[in-house]
mmCIF file of N, CA and C in Angstrom:
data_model
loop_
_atom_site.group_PDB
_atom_site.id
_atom_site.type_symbol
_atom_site.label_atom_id
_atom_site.label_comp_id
_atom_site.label_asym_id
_atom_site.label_seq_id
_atom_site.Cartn_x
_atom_site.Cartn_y
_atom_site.Cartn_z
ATOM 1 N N UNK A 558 -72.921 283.996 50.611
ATOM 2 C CA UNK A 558 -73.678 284.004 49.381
ATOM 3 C C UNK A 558 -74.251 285.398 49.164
ATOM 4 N N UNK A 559 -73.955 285.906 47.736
ATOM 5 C CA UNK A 559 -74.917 286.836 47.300
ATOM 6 C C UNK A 559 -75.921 286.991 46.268
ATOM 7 N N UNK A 560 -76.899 287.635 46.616
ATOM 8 C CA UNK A 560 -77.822 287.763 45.388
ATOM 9 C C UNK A 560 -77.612 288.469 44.188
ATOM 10 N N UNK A 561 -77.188 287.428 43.093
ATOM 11 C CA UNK A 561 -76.846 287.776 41.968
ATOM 12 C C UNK A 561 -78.350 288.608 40.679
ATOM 13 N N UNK A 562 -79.314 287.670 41.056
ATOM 14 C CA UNK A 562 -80.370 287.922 40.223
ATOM 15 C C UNK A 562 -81.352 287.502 40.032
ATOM 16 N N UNK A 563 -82.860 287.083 40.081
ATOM 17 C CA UNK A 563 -83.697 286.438 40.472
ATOM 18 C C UNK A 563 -84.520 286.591 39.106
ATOM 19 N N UNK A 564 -85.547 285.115 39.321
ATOM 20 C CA UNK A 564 -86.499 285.101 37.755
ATOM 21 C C UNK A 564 -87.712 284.155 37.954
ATOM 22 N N UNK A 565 -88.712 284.605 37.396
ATOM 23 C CA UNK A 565 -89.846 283.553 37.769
ATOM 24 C C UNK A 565 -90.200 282.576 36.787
ATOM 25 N N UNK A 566 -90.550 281.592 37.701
ATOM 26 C CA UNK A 566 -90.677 279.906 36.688
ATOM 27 C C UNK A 566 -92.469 279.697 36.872
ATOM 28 N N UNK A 567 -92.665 278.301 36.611
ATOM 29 C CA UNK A 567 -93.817 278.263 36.776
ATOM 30 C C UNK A 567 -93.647 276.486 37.025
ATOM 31 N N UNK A 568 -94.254 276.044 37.976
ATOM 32 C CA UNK A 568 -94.237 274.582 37.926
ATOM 33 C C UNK A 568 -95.227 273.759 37.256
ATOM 34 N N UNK A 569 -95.371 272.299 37.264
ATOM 35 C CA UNK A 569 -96.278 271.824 36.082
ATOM 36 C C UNK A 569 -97.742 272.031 36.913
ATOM 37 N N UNK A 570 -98.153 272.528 37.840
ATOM 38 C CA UNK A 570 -99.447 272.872 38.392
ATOM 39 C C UNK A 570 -99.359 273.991 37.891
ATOM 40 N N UNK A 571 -98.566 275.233 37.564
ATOM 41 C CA UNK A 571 -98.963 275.956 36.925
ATOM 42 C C UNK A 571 -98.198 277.129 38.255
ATOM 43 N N UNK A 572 -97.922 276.926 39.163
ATOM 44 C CA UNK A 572 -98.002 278.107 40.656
ATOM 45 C C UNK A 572 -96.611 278.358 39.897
ATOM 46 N N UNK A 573 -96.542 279.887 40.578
ATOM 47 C CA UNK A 573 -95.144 280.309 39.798
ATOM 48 C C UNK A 573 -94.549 280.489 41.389
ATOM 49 N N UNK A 574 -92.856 280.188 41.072
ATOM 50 C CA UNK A 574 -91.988 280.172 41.954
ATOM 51 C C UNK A 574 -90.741 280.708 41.489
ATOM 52 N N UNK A 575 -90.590 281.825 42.827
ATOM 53 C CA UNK A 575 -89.365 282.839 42.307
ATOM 54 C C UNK A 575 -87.774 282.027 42.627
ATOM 55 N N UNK A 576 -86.950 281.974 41.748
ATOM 56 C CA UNK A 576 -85.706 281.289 42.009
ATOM 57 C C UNK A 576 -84.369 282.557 41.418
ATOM 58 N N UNK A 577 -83.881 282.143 42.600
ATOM 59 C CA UNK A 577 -82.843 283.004 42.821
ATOM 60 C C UNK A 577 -81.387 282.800 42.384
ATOM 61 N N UNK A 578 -80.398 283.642 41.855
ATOM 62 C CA UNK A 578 -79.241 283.200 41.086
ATOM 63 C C UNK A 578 -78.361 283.999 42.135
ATOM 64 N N UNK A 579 -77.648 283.055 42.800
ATOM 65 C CA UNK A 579 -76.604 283.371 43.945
ATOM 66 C C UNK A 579 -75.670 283.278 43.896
ATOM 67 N N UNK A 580 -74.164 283.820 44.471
ATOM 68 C CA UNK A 580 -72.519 283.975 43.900
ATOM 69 C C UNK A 580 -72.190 283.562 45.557
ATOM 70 N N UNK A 581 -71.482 282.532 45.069
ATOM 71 C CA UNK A 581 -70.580 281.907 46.573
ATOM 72 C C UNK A 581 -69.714 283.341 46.637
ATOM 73 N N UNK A 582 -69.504 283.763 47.885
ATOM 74 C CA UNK A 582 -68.336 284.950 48.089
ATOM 75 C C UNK A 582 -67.513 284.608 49.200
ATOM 76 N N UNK A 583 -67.787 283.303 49.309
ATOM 77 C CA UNK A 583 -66.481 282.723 50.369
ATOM 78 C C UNK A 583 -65.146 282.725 49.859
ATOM 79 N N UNK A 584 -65.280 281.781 48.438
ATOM 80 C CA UNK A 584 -63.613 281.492 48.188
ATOM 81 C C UNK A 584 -63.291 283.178 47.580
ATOM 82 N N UNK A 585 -61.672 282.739 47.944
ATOM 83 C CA UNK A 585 -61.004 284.179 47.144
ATOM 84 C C UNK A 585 -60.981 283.919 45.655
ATOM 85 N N UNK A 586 -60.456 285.703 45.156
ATOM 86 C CA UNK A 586 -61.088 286.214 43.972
ATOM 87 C C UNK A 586 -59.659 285.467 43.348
ATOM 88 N N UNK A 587 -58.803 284.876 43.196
ATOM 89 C CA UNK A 587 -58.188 283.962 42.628
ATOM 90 C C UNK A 587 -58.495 283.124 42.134
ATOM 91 N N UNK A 588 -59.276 282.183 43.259
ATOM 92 C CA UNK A 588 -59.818 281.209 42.887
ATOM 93 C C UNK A 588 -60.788 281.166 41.976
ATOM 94 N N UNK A 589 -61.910 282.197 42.043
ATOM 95 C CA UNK A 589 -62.984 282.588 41.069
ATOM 96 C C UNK A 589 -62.887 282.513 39.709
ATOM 97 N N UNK A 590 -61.493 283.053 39.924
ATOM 98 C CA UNK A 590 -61.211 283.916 38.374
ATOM 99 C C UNK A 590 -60.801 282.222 37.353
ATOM 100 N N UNK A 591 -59.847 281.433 38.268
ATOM 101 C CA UNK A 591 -59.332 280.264 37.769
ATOM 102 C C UNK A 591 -60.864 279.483 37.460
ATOM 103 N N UNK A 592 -61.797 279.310 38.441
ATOM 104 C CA UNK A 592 -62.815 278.545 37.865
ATOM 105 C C UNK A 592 -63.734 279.280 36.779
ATOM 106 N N UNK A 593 -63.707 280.840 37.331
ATOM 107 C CA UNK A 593 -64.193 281.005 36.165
ATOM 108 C C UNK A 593 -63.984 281.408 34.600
ATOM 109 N N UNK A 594 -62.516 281.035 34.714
ATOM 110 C CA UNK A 594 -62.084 280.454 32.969
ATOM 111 C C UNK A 594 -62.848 279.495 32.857
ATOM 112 N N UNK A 595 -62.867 278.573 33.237
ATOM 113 C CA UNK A 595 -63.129 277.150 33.125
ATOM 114 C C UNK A 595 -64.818 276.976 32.925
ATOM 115 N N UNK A 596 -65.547 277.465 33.753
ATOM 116 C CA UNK A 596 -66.804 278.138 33.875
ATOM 117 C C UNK A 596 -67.196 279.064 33.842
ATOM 118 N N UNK A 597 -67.930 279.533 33.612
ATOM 119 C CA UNK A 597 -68.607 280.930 33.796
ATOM 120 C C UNK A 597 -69.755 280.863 34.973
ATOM 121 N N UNK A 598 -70.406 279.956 35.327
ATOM 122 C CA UNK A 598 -71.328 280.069 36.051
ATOM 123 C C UNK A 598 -70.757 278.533 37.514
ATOM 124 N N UNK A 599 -69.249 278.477 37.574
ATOM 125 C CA UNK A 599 -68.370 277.816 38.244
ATOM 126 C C UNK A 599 -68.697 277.844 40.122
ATOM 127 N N UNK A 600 -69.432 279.221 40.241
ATOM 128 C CA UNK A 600 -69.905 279.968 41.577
ATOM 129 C C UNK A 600 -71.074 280.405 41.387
ATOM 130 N N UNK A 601 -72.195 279.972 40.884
ATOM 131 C CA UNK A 601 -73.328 280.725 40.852
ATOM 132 C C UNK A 601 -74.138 279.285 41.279
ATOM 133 N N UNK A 602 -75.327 279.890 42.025
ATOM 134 C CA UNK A 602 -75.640 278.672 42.430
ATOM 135 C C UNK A 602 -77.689 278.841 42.393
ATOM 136 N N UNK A 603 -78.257 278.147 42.226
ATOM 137 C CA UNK A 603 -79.886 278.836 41.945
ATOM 138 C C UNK A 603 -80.428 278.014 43.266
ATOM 139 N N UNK A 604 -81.506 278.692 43.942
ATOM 140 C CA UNK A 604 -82.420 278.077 44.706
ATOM 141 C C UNK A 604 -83.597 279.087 44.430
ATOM 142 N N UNK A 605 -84.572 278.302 45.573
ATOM 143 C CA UNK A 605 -86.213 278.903 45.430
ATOM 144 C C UNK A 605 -85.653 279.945 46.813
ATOM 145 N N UNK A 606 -86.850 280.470 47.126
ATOM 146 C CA UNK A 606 -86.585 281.958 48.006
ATOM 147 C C UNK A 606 -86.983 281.240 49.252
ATOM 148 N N UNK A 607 -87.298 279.707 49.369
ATOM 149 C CA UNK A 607 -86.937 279.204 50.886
ATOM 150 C C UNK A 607 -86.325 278.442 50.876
ATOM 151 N N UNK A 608 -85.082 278.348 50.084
ATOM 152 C CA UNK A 608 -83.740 277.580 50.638
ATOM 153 C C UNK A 608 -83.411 276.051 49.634
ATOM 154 N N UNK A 609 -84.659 276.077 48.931
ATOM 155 C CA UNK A 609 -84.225 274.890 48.532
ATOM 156 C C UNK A 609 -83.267 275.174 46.739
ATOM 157 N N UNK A 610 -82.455 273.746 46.949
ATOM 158 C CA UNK A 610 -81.069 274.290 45.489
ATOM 159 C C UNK A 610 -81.842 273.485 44.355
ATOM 160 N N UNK A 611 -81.889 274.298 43.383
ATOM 161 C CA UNK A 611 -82.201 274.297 41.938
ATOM 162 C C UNK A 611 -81.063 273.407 40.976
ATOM 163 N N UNK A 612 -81.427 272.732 40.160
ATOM 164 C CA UNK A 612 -80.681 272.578 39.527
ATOM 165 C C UNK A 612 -81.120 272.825 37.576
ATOM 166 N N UNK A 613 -80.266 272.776 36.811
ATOM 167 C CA UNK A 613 -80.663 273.406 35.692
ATOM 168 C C UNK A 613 -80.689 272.303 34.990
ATOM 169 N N UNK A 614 -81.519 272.276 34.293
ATOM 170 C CA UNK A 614 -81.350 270.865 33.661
ATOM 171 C C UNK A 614 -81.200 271.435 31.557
ATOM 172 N N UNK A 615 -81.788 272.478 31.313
ATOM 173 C CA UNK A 615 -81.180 273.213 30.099
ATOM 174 C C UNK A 615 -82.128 274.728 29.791
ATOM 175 N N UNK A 616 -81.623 275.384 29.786
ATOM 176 C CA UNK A 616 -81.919 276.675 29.520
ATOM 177 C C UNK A 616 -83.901 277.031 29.764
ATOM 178 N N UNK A 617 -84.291 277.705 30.847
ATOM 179 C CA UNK A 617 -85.569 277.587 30.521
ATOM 180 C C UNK A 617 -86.156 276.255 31.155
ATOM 181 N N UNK A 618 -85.631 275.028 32.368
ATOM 182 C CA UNK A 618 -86.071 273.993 32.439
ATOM 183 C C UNK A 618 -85.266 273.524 33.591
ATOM 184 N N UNK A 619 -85.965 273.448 34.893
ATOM 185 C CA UNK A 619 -85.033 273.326 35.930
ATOM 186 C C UNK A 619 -85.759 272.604 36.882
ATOM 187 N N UNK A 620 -84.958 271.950 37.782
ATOM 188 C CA UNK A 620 -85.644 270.802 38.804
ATOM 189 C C UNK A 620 -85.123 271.204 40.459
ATOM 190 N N UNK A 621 -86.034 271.066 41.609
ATOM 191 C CA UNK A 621 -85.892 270.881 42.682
ATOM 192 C C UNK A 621 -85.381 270.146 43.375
ATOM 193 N N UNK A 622 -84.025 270.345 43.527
ATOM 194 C CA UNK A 622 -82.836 269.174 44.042
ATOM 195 C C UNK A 622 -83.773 268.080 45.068
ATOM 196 N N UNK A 623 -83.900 266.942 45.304
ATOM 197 C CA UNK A 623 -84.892 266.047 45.654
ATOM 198 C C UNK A 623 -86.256 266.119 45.590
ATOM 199 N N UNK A 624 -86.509 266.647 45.011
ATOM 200 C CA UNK A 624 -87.916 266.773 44.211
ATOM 201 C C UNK A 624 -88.144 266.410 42.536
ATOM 202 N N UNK A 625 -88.096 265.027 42.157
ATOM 203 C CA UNK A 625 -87.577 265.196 40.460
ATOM 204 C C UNK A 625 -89.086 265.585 39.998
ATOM 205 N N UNK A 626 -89.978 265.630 40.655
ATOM 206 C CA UNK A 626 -91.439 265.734 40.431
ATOM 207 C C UNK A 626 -91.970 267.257 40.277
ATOM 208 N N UNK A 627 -90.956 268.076 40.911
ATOM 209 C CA UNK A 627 -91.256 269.425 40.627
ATOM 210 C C UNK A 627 -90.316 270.209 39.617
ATOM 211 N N UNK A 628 -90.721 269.924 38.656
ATOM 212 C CA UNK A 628 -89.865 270.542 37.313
ATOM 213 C C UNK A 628 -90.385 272.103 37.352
ATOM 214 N N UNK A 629 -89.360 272.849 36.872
ATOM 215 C CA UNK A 629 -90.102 274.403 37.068
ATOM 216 C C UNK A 629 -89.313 274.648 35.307
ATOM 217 N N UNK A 630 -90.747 275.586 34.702
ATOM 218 C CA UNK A 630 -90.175 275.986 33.254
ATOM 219 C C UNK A 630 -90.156 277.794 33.542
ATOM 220 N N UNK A 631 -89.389 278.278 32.658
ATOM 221 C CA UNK A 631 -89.010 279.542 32.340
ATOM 222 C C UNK A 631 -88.771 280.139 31.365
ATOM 223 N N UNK A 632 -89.637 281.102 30.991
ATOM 224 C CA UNK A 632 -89.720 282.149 29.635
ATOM 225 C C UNK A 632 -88.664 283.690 30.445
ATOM 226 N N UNK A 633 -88.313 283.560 31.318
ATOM 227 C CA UNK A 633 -87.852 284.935 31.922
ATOM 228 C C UNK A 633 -86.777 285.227 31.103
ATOM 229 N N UNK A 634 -86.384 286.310 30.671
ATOM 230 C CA UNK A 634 -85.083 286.793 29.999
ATOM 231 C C UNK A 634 -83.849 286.465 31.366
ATOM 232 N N UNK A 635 -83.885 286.311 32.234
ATOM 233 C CA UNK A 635 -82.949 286.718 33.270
ATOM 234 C C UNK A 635 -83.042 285.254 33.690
ATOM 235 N N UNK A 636 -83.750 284.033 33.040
ATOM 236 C CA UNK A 636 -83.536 282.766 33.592
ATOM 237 C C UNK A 636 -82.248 281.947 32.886
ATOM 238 N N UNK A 637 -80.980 281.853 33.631
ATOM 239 C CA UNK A 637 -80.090 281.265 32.967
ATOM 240 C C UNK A 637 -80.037 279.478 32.196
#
């Protein structure tokens, strides 16, 4: 995994939490390219900066993979 790009949210208590936009660099660049016709964001993957995976739920509005209770919102230009 690499660090693609990082952006800060804020959860509904208000604490802001930095989440990170990461590029699988395992599979080959073949494969990439095929998913990423298909996708654009096919290999990009978001977590918080201790490990836990993000999921996006729509632009600006994202949840803590087993956590549905910690919704995190985002005004960041760089939040996908």
């Amino acid at each position: 995994m690499q660090l693609k790009d990082s952006f800060i949210g804020n959860d509904t208590e208000g604490h802001q939490i930095t989440i990170l936009v990461v590029r699988d660099t395992v599979n080959s660049k073949s494969s990439k390219r095929r998913r990423a016709h298909k996708s654009p964001s096919a290999f990009q993957e978001l977590q918080t900066t201790d490990g836990r995976r993000v999921i996006r739920i729509e632009r600006g509005t994202y949840e803590v993979v087993g956590h549905p209770n910690i919704r995190i919102t985002s005004k960041d230009r760089n939040a996908p």
